[in-house]
Amino acid sequence: MNEKITAYLQSRHAEALLPQRDINTNLYHISIRASHLKEVVKELKDNADLSFTYLNDLTSVDWLGKRSPRFEIVYLLRSPKNNHFRMQIRVPVEEGETVPSITDIFVGANWPEREIFDLMGIEFSGHPQLERLIMPDNFVGHPLRKDFPLEGPGQDYLIEDLLTIHVQDDITG
């Protein structure tokens, strides 16, 4: 299956593929440019032979000081048709660079993309509701970044706002 996917992608999307680096995984993986993400994912899903119709996971990695670019978005796709064959798509991302949202291809990407935005600060262009998911709206920073201060930037403002919000809810509710 690995050779089949590689041949297909090289014939259809050679310009999207980035040089492979050795990583410690037993999964088939490719690295692609963010600008080609949507078309590659869509074709992997729609291709009758490959049929990667299930988005198993979507996460991000902060390589601060170890690799360039700093971030990497990792998509784990599964093909139920092909004995649940799994593959990783890795998309390197510079700080401040946006990645196209794949919510129109996989609806299940909605919350993982919001989580990555909230906790890592990576934006997804075209996302239908890109806003904080876990942290409060007024939280400063992105707590899963490796350069985020261990004690946080000082969260007193959060407690004050939460008290104000709850008091206002009690008065109006």
mmCIF file of C-alpha atoms in Angstrom:
data_model
loop_
_atom_site.group_PDB
_atom_site.id
_atom_site.type_symbol
_atom_site.label_atom_id
_atom_site.label_comp_id
_atom_site.label_asym_id
_atom_site.label_seq_id
_atom_site.Cartn_x
_atom_site.Cartn_y
_atom_site.Cartn_z
ATOM 1 C CA MET A 1 0.000 0.000 0.000
ATOM 2 C CA ASN A 2 2.890 2.390 0.768
ATOM 3 C CA GLU A 3 4.209 2.169 -2.788
ATOM 4 C CA LYS A 4 0.735 2.634 -4.229
ATOM 5 C CA ILE A 5 0.178 5.871 -2.258
ATOM 6 C CA THR A 6 3.657 7.183 -3.046
ATOM 7 C CA ALA A 7 3.260 6.509 -6.775
ATOM 8 C CA TYR A 8 -0.167 8.115 -6.824
ATOM 9 C CA LEU A 9 0.971 11.262 -5.010
ATOM 10 C CA GLN A 10 4.150 11.611 -7.072
ATOM 11 C CA SER A 11 2.179 11.341 -10.291
ATOM 12 C CA ARG A 12 -0.584 13.766 -9.238
ATOM 13 C CA HIS A 13 0.992 16.085 -6.625
ATOM 14 C CA ALA A 14 4.765 16.031 -6.975
ATOM 15 C CA GLU A 15 4.913 19.792 -6.279
ATOM 16 C CA ALA A 16 3.071 19.286 -2.952
ATOM 17 C CA LEU A 17 5.473 16.706 -1.542
ATOM 18 C CA LEU A 18 8.352 17.764 0.698
ATOM 19 C CA PRO A 19 11.521 15.718 1.259
ATOM 20 C CA GLN A 20 10.951 12.954 3.790
ATOM 21 C CA ARG A 21 12.946 12.939 6.983
ATOM 22 C CA ASP A 22 13.482 9.962 9.221
ATOM 23 C CA ILE A 23 11.009 9.879 12.067
ATOM 24 C CA ASN A 24 10.396 7.158 14.597
ATOM 25 C CA THR A 25 7.045 5.757 13.477
ATOM 26 C CA ASN A 26 5.734 2.543 12.030
ATOM 27 C CA LEU A 27 3.081 4.447 10.046
ATOM 28 C CA TYR A 28 3.398 5.438 6.442
ATOM 29 C CA HIS A 29 3.906 9.207 6.388
ATOM 30 C CA ILE A 30 4.336 12.056 3.944
ATOM 31 C CA SER A 31 5.194 15.714 4.387
ATOM 32 C CA ILE A 32 3.401 18.212 2.189
ATOM 33 C CA ARG A 33 3.196 21.948 1.703
ATOM 34 C CA ALA A 34 0.327 23.696 3.500
ATOM 35 C CA SER A 35 -0.749 25.305 0.236
ATOM 36 C CA HIS A 36 -1.585 21.862 -1.225
ATOM 37 C CA LEU A 37 -3.157 20.306 1.869
ATOM 38 C CA LYS A 38 -6.807 20.504 0.839
ATOM 39 C CA GLU A 39 -6.360 19.081 -2.645
ATOM 40 C CA VAL A 40 -4.187 16.185 -1.416
ATOM 41 C CA VAL A 41 -6.536 15.280 1.453
ATOM 42 C CA LYS A 42 -9.586 15.518 -0.821
ATOM 43 C CA GLU A 43 -8.026 13.214 -3.414
ATOM 44 C CA LEU A 44 -6.884 10.696 -0.804
ATOM 45 C CA LYS A 45 -10.458 10.602 0.496
ATOM 46 C CA ASP A 46 -12.229 10.508 -2.885
ATOM 47 C CA ASN A 47 -9.895 8.098 -4.703
ATOM 48 C CA ALA A 48 -11.759 4.791 -5.030
ATOM 49 C CA ASP A 49 -8.610 2.676 -4.584
ATOM 50 C CA LEU A 50 -7.113 4.544 -1.632
ATOM 51 C CA SER A 51 -10.337 5.654 0.091
ATOM 52 C CA PHE A 52 -8.955 7.429 3.169
ATOM 53 C CA THR A 53 -12.446 8.294 4.376
ATOM 54 C CA TYR A 54 -11.789 8.535 8.101
ATOM 55 C CA LEU A 55 -9.932 11.320 9.914
ATOM 56 C CA ASN A 56 -8.598 9.424 12.916
ATOM 57 C CA ASP A 57 -6.731 12.290 14.563
ATOM 58 C CA LEU A 58 -5.424 15.804 14.028
ATOM 59 C CA THR A 59 -2.800 17.359 16.266
ATOM 60 C CA SER A 60 0.230 19.632 16.260
ATOM 61 C CA VAL A 61 3.841 19.550 17.395
ATOM 62 C CA ASP A 62 6.034 22.425 18.604
ATOM 63 C CA TRP A 63 9.652 21.752 17.586
ATOM 64 C CA LEU A 64 10.988 24.901 19.301
ATOM 65 C CA GLY A 65 14.746 25.008 18.799
ATOM 66 C CA LYS A 66 14.943 21.505 17.303
ATOM 67 C CA ARG A 67 13.587 21.912 13.770
ATOM 68 C CA SER A 68 12.624 24.537 11.325
ATOM 69 C CA PRO A 69 9.866 25.393 10.706
ATOM 70 C CA ARG A 70 8.815 25.481 14.334
ATOM 71 C CA PHE A 71 5.411 23.787 14.093
ATOM 72 C CA GLU A 72 4.006 20.755 12.374
ATOM 73 C CA ILE A 73 0.362 19.788 11.927
ATOM 74 C CA VAL A 74 -0.119 16.013 11.880
ATOM 75 C CA TYR A 75 -3.177 14.402 10.274
ATOM 76 C CA LEU A 76 -3.834 10.709 10.811
ATOM 77 C CA LEU A 77 -6.052 9.252 8.091
ATOM 78 C CA ARG A 78 -7.517 5.760 7.946
ATOM 79 C CA SER A 79 -8.826 3.718 5.033
ATOM 80 C CA PRO A 80 -11.544 1.288 6.215
ATOM 81 C CA LYS A 81 -11.740 -0.101 2.668
ATOM 82 C CA ASN A 82 -8.054 -1.102 2.762
ATOM 83 C CA ASN A 83 -8.038 -3.076 5.994
ATOM 84 C CA HIS A 84 -7.940 0.150 8.058
ATOM 85 C CA PHE A 85 -4.565 1.155 6.633
ATOM 86 C CA ARG A 86 -3.330 4.310 8.387
ATOM 87 C CA MET A 87 -1.136 7.121 7.171
ATOM 88 C CA GLN A 88 0.181 10.409 8.534
ATOM 89 C CA ILE A 89 0.209 13.663 6.647
ATOM 90 C CA ARG A 90 2.666 16.120 8.151
ATOM 91 C CA VAL A 91 2.440 19.811 7.310
ATOM 92 C CA PRO A 92 5.340 22.029 8.477
ATOM 93 C CA VAL A 93 4.200 25.504 9.554
ATOM 94 C CA GLU A 94 6.195 28.627 10.357
ATOM 95 C CA GLU A 95 5.105 30.816 13.249
ATOM 96 C CA GLY A 96 2.381 33.162 12.008
ATOM 97 C CA GLU A 97 1.614 31.039 8.934
ATOM 98 C CA THR A 98 -1.935 29.820 8.410
ATOM 99 C CA VAL A 99 -3.019 26.355 7.326
ATOM 100 C CA PRO A 100 -6.125 25.716 5.220
ATOM 101 C CA SER A 101 -8.995 24.209 7.188
ATOM 102 C CA ILE A 102 -10.174 20.774 6.084
ATOM 103 C CA THR A 103 -13.567 21.046 7.821
ATOM 104 C CA ASP A 104 -15.296 21.013 4.435
ATOM 105 C CA ILE A 105 -13.639 17.644 3.685
ATOM 106 C CA PHE A 106 -13.830 16.117 7.180
ATOM 107 C CA VAL A 107 -16.432 17.686 9.462
ATOM 108 C CA GLY A 108 -14.659 16.023 12.397
ATOM 109 C CA ALA A 109 -11.695 18.383 11.911
ATOM 110 C CA ASN A 110 -13.718 21.245 13.396
ATOM 111 C CA TRP A 111 -12.878 20.846 17.082
ATOM 112 C CA PRO A 112 -9.289 19.575 16.670
ATOM 113 C CA GLU A 113 -8.491 22.621 14.508
ATOM 114 C CA ARG A 114 -10.030 24.891 17.146
ATOM 115 C CA GLU A 115 -8.034 23.115 19.846
ATOM 116 C CA ILE A 116 -4.782 23.624 17.918
ATOM 117 C CA PHE A 117 -5.681 27.284 17.376
ATOM 118 C CA ASP A 118 -6.471 27.748 21.065
ATOM 119 C CA LEU A 119 -3.548 25.877 22.600
ATOM 120 C CA MET A 120 -0.817 26.411 19.957
ATOM 121 C CA GLY A 121 -1.882 29.603 18.192
ATOM 122 C CA ILE A 122 -1.865 28.165 14.662
ATOM 123 C CA GLU A 123 -4.658 29.625 12.537
ATOM 124 C CA PHE A 124 -6.728 27.672 10.020
ATOM 125 C CA SER A 125 -7.950 29.744 7.086
ATOM 126 C CA GLY A 126 -11.519 29.068 6.015
ATOM 127 C CA HIS A 127 -12.531 27.539 9.346
ATOM 128 C CA PRO A 128 -16.249 28.162 10.010
ATOM 129 C CA GLN A 129 -15.837 29.135 13.694
ATOM 130 C CA LEU A 130 -12.193 29.651 14.616
ATOM 131 C CA GLU A 131 -12.364 30.723 18.238
ATOM 132 C CA ARG A 132 -11.055 29.495 21.557
ATOM 133 C CA LEU A 133 -12.359 26.097 22.593
ATOM 134 C CA ILE A 134 -10.723 25.333 25.955
ATOM 135 C CA MET A 135 -9.200 28.512 27.347
ATOM 136 C CA PRO A 136 -11.296 31.589 28.206
ATOM 137 C CA ASP A 137 -11.647 34.164 25.419
ATOM 138 C CA ASN A 138 -9.473 36.664 27.287
ATOM 139 C CA PHE A 139 -6.647 34.199 28.037
ATOM 140 C CA VAL A 140 -3.244 35.533 27.026
ATOM 141 C CA GLY A 141 -1.038 33.203 24.985
ATOM 142 C CA HIS A 142 -1.147 29.570 23.962
ATOM 143 C CA PRO A 143 -0.322 27.174 26.813
ATOM 144 C CA LEU A 144 0.948 24.184 24.781
ATOM 145 C CA ARG A 145 3.734 26.147 23.137
ATOM 146 C CA LYS A 146 7.100 25.146 24.516
ATOM 147 C CA ASP A 147 8.035 28.753 25.241
ATOM 148 C CA PHE A 148 4.899 29.421 27.305
ATOM 149 C CA PRO A 149 5.919 30.356 30.873
ATOM 150 C CA LEU A 150 5.422 27.476 33.317
ATOM 151 C CA GLU A 151 3.603 29.710 35.769
ATOM 152 C CA GLY A 152 1.633 31.436 33.032
ATOM 153 C CA PRO A 153 1.702 35.143 32.221
ATOM 154 C CA GLY A 154 -0.240 35.992 35.384
ATOM 155 C CA GLN A 155 -3.868 35.005 35.430
ATOM 156 C CA ASP A 156 -5.379 37.417 37.979
ATOM 157 C CA TYR A 157 -7.297 39.180 35.243
ATOM 158 C CA LEU A 158 -9.087 35.893 34.470
ATOM 159 C CA ILE A 159 -10.390 35.442 38.003
ATOM 160 C CA GLU A 160 -11.653 39.039 38.142
ATOM 161 C CA ASP A 161 -13.459 38.638 34.821
ATOM 162 C CA LEU A 162 -14.985 35.304 35.822
ATOM 163 C CA LEU A 163 -16.320 36.792 39.059
ATOM 164 C CA THR A 164 -17.806 39.714 37.131
ATOM 165 C CA ILE A 165 -19.372 37.394 34.578
ATOM 166 C CA HIS A 166 -20.963 35.178 37.258
ATOM 167 C CA VAL A 167 -22.283 38.141 39.244
ATOM 168 C CA GLN A 168 -23.825 39.594 36.075
ATOM 169 C CA ASP A 169 -25.361 36.182 35.233
ATOM 170 C CA ASP A 170 -26.906 36.002 38.715
ATOM 171 C CA ILE A 171 -28.362 39.509 38.447
ATOM 172 C CA THR A 172 -29.816 39.077 34.954
ATOM 173 C CA GLY A 173 -30.714 35.389 35.265
#
